[in-house]
Amino acid sequence: MEIVIKDTYEEIAALAGERIAESVRARPDITLGLATGSSPLGIYDYLARAHLKGLSFKHVRTANLDEYVGLSPAHPQSYRYFMEREFFAKTGVSPKNIGFPRGDAEDLEKECERYDLYLQKWARDIQILGLGANGHIGFNEPGTPFDSVTHITELKESTRLANSRFFKTAEEVPSKAITMGIKNILDSKSIILVASDTYKAGAVKDMLEGEISVNCPACALRGHKNVTVYLDKKAAKLLR
Ligand code: F6R
């Protein structure tokens, strides 16, 4: 595991962004695993600027980590909508190359199976991850087995509260999500995790120095051979 620590979020986002841009230049039909939330925004910004300078995403394939149960892709708080606004529309990813779990599927179990087959077909070359303050990756909350595949999960109250900043009220945050499992995440050839700010410092310390157990989903990354963790100084402040 490689750990990169810089003073600011902007620096780590640019480093991670350049690494992904280089990979797209080298392999225009690369498959990217994508995350939502605040952590990847600087990376998406960097890639949008690279696109304006000529980098094509036309042949890039994508697979997002998760989606809220009950929200359609057109819902402004859905992760599909977020990705359209923050990444797909700005980089010209082709709609036919976008993979996403449907939170509004009638039969959610079938949807998990469908998405899992998509993930098996399109092995990720790079998976981008943020880190929950409780150690979650994707929506794999503490207690999720490391061999889990795409499944429906009950969100912890702390996760709903953290994500309520994107909604009008905390009650509006859905209580369930459909998420790639930890095994799906570990199947990616390489993984880039970005964490910034003081409130992530405890989770960062647990992920890198804590006991490996299902109580710490991000600890599963220590069993993967190609992980780079990008931290700003504040998120790294508790590390030995
Ligand atoms: C998002 C996701 C989550 C977030 C995590 C951190 O698709 O799966 O695991 O990466 O909750 O969120 P931010 O980056 O908003 O702090």
mmCIF file of C-alpha atoms and ligand atoms in Angstrom, residues 34-41 64-67 79 83 128-134 136-140 159 162-163 165-166 179 194 196 199-200, ligand 1:
data_model
loop_
_atom_site.group_PDB
_atom_site.id
_atom_site.type_symbol
_atom_site.label_atom_id
_atom_site.label_comp_id
_atom_site.label_asym_id
_atom_site.label_seq_id
_atom_site.Cartn_x
_atom_site.Cartn_y
_atom_site.Cartn_z
ATOM 1 C CA LEU A 34 -16.330 5.687 -9.543
ATOM 2 C CA ALA A 35 -17.482 7.152 -6.243
ATOM 3 C CA THR A 36 -19.790 10.026 -5.348
ATOM 4 C CA GLY A 37 -19.557 12.379 -2.363
ATOM 5 C CA SER A 38 -17.102 15.205 -1.716
ATOM 6 C CA SER A 39 -13.843 13.250 -1.838
ATOM 7 C CA PRO A 40 -13.620 12.651 -5.607
ATOM 8 C CA LEU A 41 -14.853 16.116 -6.649
ATOM 9 C CA ASN A 64 -20.302 3.387 -9.843
ATOM 10 C CA LEU A 65 -20.117 2.124 -6.301
ATOM 11 C CA ASP A 66 -23.640 2.697 -5.088
ATOM 12 C CA GLU A 67 -27.071 4.287 -5.275
ATOM 13 C CA TYR A 79 -25.987 9.373 -7.203
ATOM 14 C CA MET A 83 -22.399 11.774 -11.516
ATOM 15 C CA ILE A 128 -11.800 5.492 -6.875
ATOM 16 C CA LEU A 129 -12.917 5.465 -3.236
ATOM 17 C CA GLY A 130 -13.783 7.933 -0.523
ATOM 18 C CA LEU A 131 -13.790 6.851 3.111
ATOM 19 C CA GLY A 132 -16.723 7.107 5.518
ATOM 20 C CA ALA A 133 -15.979 8.587 8.946
ATOM 21 C CA ASN A 134 -17.097 5.190 10.287
ATOM 22 C CA HIS A 136 -17.152 2.443 5.237
ATOM 23 C CA ILE A 137 -16.131 2.070 1.592
ATOM 24 C CA GLY A 138 -18.929 2.237 -0.939
ATOM 25 C CA PHE A 139 -21.924 1.740 1.308
ATOM 26 C CA ASN A 140 -20.314 -1.244 2.994
ATOM 27 C CA THR A 159 -23.954 7.874 7.486
ATOM 28 C CA ALA A 162 -23.240 12.853 7.211
ATOM 29 C CA ASN A 163 -25.057 12.715 3.850
ATOM 30 C CA ARG A 165 -25.944 17.934 3.747
ATOM 31 C CA PHE A 166 -27.060 17.019 0.226
ATOM 32 C CA THR A 179 -23.850 -1.073 -3.148
ATOM 33 C CA VAL A 194 -8.871 9.873 -1.111
ATOM 34 C CA SER A 196 -9.263 14.751 3.671
ATOM 35 C CA TYR A 199 -13.103 14.301 10.849
ATOM 36 C CA LYS A 200 -11.679 11.482 8.701
HETATM 37 C C1 F6R B 1 -19.880 7.337 -2.327
HETATM 38 C C2 F6R B 1 -19.541 6.311 -1.347
HETATM 39 C C3 F6R B 1 -19.122 6.617 0.046
HETATM 40 C C4 F6R B 1 -18.301 7.892 0.187
HETATM 41 C C5 F6R B 1 -17.987 8.161 1.665
HETATM 42 C C6 F6R B 1 -17.215 9.447 1.857
HETATM 43 O O1 F6R B 1 -20.259 6.787 -3.567
HETATM 44 O O2 F6R B 1 -19.649 5.175 -1.681
HETATM 45 O O3 F6R B 1 -18.384 5.539 0.547
HETATM 46 O O4 F6R B 1 -17.122 7.782 -0.545
HETATM 47 O O5 F6R B 1 -19.173 8.232 2.394
HETATM 48 O O6 F6R B 1 -18.019 10.522 1.472
HETATM 49 P P1 F6R B 1 -17.411 11.986 1.282
HETATM 50 O O7 F6R B 1 -16.422 11.893 0.185
HETATM 51 O O8 F6R B 1 -18.597 12.827 0.897
HETATM 52 O O9 F6R B 1 -16.805 12.368 2.583
#
